[in-house]
Short mmCIF file of C-alpha atoms in Angstrom, two decimals:
data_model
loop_
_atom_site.label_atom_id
_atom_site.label_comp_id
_atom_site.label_asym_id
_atom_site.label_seq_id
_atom_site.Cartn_x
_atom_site.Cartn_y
_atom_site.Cartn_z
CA UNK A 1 -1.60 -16.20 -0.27
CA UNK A 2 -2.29 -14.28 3.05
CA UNK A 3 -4.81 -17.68 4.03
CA UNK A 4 -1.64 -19.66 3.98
CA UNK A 5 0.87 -16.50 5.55
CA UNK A 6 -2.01 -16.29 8.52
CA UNK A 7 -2.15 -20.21 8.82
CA UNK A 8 1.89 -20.18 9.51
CA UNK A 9 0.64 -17.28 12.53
CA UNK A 10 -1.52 -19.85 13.93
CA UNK A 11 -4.24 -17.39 12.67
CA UNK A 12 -7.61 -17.28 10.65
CA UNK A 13 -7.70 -14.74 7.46
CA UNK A 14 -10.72 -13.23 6.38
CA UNK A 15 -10.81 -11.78 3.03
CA UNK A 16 -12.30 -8.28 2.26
CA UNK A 17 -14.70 -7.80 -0.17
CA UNK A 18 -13.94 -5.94 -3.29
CA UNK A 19 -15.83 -2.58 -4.50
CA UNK A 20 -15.22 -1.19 -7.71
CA UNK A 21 -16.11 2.57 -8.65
CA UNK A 22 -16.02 5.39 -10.86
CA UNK A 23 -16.46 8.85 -10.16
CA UNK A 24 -17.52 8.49 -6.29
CA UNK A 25 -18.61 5.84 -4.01
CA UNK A 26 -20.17 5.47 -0.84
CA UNK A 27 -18.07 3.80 2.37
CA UNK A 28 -18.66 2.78 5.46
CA UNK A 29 -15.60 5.52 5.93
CA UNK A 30 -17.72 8.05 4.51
CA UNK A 31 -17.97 9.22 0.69
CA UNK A 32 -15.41 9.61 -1.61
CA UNK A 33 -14.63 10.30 -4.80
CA UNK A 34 -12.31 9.82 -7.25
CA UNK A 35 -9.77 12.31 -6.48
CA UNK A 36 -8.89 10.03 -3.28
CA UNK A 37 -8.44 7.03 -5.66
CA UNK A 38 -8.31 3.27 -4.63
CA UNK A 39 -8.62 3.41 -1.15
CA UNK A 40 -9.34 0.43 2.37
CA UNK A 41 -11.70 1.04 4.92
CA UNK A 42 -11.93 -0.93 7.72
CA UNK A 43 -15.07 0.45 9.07
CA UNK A 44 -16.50 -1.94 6.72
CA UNK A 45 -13.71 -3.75 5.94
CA UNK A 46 -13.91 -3.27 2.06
CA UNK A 47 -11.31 -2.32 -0.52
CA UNK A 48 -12.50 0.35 -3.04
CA UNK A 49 -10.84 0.61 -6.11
CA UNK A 50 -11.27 3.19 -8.49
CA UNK A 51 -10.95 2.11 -12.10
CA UNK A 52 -10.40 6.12 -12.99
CA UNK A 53 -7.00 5.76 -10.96
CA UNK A 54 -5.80 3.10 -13.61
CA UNK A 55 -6.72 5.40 -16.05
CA UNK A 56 -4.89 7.86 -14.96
CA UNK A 57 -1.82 5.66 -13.77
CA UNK A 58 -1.66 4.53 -17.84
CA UNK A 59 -2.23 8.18 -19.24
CA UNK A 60 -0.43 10.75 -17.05
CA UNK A 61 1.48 8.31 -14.83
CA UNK A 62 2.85 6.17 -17.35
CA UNK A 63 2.85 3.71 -15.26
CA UNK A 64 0.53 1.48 -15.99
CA UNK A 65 0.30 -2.51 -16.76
CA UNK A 66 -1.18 -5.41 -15.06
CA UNK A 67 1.22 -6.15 -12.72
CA UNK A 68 0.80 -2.20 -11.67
CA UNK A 69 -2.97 -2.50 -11.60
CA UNK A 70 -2.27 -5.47 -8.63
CA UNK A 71 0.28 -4.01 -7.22
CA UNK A 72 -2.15 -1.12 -6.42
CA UNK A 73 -4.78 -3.54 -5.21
CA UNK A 74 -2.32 -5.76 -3.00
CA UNK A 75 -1.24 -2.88 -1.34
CA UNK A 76 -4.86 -1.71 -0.33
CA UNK A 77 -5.61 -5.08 0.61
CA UNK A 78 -2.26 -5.02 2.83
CA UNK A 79 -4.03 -2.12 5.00
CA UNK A 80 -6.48 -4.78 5.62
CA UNK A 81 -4.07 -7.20 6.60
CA UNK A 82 -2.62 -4.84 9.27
CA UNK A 83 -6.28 -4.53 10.41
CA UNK A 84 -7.02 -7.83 11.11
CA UNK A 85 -3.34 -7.81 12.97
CA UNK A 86 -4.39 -5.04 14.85
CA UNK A 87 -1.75 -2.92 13.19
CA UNK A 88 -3.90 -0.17 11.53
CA UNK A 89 -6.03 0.40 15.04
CA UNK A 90 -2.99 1.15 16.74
CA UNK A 91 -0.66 3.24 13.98
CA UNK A 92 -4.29 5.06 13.97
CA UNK A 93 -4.44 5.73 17.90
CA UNK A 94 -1.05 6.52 17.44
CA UNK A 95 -1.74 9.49 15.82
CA UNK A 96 -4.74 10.60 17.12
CA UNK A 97 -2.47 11.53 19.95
CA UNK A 98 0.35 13.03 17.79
CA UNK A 99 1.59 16.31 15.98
CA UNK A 100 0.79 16.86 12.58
CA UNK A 101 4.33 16.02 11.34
CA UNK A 102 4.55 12.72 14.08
CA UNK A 103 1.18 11.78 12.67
CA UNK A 104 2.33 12.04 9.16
CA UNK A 105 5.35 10.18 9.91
CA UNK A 106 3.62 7.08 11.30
CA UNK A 107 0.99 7.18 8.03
CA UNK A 108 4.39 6.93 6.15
CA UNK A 109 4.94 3.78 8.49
CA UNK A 110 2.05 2.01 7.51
CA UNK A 111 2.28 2.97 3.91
CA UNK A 112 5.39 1.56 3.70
CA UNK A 113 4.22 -1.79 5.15
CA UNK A 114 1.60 -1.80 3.01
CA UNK A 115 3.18 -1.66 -0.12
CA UNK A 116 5.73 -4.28 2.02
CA UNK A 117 2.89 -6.87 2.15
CA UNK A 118 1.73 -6.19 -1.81
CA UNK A 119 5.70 -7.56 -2.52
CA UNK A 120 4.68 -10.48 0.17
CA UNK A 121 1.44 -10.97 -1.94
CA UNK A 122 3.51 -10.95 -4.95
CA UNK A 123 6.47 -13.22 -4.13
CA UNK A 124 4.27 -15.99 -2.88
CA UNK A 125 1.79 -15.44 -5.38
CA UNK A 126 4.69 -16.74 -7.91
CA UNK A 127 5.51 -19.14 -5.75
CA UNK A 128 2.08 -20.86 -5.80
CA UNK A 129 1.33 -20.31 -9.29
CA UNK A 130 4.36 -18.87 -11.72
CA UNK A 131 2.73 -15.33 -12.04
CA UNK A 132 5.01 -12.88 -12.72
CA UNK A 133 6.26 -12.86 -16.02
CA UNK A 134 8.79 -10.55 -17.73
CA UNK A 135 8.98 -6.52 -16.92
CA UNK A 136 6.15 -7.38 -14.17
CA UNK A 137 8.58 -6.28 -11.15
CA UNK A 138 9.89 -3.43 -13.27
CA UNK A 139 6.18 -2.17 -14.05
CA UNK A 140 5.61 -2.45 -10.32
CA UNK A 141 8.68 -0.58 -9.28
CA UNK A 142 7.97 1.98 -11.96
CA UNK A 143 4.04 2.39 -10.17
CA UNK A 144 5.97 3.15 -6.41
CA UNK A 145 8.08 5.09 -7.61
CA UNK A 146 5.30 7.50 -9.32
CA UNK A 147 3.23 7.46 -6.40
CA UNK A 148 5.72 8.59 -3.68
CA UNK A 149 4.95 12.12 -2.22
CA UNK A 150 7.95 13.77 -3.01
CA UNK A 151 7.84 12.80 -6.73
CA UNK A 152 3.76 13.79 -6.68
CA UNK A 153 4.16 17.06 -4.46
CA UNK A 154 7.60 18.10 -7.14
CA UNK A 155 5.11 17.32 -10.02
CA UNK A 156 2.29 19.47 -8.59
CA UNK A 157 3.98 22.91 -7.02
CA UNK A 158 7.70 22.14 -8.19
CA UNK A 159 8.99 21.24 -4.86
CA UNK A 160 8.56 18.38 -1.64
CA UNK A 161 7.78 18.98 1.93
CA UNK A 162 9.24 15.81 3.52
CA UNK A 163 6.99 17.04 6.81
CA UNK A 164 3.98 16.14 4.81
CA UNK A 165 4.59 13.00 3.44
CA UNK A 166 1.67 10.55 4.53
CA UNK A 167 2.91 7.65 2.14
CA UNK A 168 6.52 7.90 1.26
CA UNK A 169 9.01 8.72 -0.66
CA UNK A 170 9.57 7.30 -4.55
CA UNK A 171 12.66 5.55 -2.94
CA UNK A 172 11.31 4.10 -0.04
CA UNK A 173 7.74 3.04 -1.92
CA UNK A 174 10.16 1.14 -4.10
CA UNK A 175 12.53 -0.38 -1.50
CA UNK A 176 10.02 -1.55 0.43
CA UNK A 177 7.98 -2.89 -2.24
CA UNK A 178 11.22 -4.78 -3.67
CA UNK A 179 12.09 -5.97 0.12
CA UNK A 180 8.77 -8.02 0.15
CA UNK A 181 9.29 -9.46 -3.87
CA UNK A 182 12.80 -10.35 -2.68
CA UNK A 183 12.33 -12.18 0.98
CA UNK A 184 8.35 -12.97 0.98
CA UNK A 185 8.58 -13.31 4.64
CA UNK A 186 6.55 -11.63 6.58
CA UNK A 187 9.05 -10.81 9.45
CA UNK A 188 11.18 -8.66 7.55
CA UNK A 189 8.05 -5.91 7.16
CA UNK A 190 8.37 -4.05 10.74
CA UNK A 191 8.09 -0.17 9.40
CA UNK A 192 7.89 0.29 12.87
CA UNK A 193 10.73 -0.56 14.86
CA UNK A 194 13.43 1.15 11.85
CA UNK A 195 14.40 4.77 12.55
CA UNK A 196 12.69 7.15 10.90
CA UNK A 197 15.77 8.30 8.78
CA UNK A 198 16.43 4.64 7.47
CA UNK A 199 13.25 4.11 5.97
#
């Protein structure tokens, strides 16, 4: 999918290779372990997915399935797309040079294009070979909305702090996700340009 998405850019994709891991794993961003679940680092341009996280996203989450599962992986793999646009460098420059709370909002920008280009992936992934099949987009929609901050940070203390939200709200994890199912064009993914408050 993003060969042929780059190809219509005039551009070259290059894939990033795939590391699965339990427990912890060593990056070219460092260690981690599983407590910072599936994550992309383009220091050596890998995506690291935890198979613990799926665990979890079936158990406590309830929101697991397979469509879920890739849903979680095309939206790591979408950090690696706005790498080799150039995106992530400059959202991370960005906020090198911010506050704490501008910082946090622009993570929440890139989030949200991330899980933007996993409904890209998705859409044209259909397209090309019938994919999705019933409930898929549902199971999906049912993974955004679990992960958002303000549904995570309400599960954990009881309450949200919108001025720490690096990824997003429930809401806008899900409308952005459903934006790229729906249009599969690329163009219609700027997190950047929309007001903060229309996320």
């Amino acid at each position: 999918v993003w060969t042929k998405e780059f190809s219509k850019m005039g551009l070259t994709y290059q894939a990033p290779r795939l590391v699965l891991f339990s427990g912890a794993v060593q990056s070219g961003c460092g260690s981690a372990s599983s407590e910072t679940g599936p994550f992309y680092c383009s220091g050596d341009q890998t995506v690291y997915i935890d198979l613990d996280f799926f665990k979890e996203m079936e158990g406590q989450m309830q929101a697991g399935g397979d469509f879920a599962y890739a849903y979680v992986i095309a939206h790591e793999v979408g950090h690696h797309v706005q790498y080799l646009l150039g995106i992530l460098d400059q959202a991370h420059s960005a906020m090198n040079k911010s506050s704490k709370t501008k910082s946090n909002e622009i993570s929440v920008r890139l989030e949200l294009q991330a899980d933007f280009f996993a409904g890209i992936w998705a859409h044209n992934d259909n397209k090309l070979f019938g994919s999705l099949e019933d409930g898929d987009i549902e199971e999906g929609l049912n993974a955004a909305s679990k992960i958002g901050d303000d549904y995570l940070q309400k599960k954990a203390q009881g309450y949200s702090v919108p001025d720490s939200f690096t990824h997003g709200t429930s809401a806008q994890r899900s409308r952005w996700l459903r934006k790229g199912l729906a249009t599969g064009n690329f163009n219609d993914g700027d997190t950047f340009s929309v007001p903060y408050s229309s996320l």
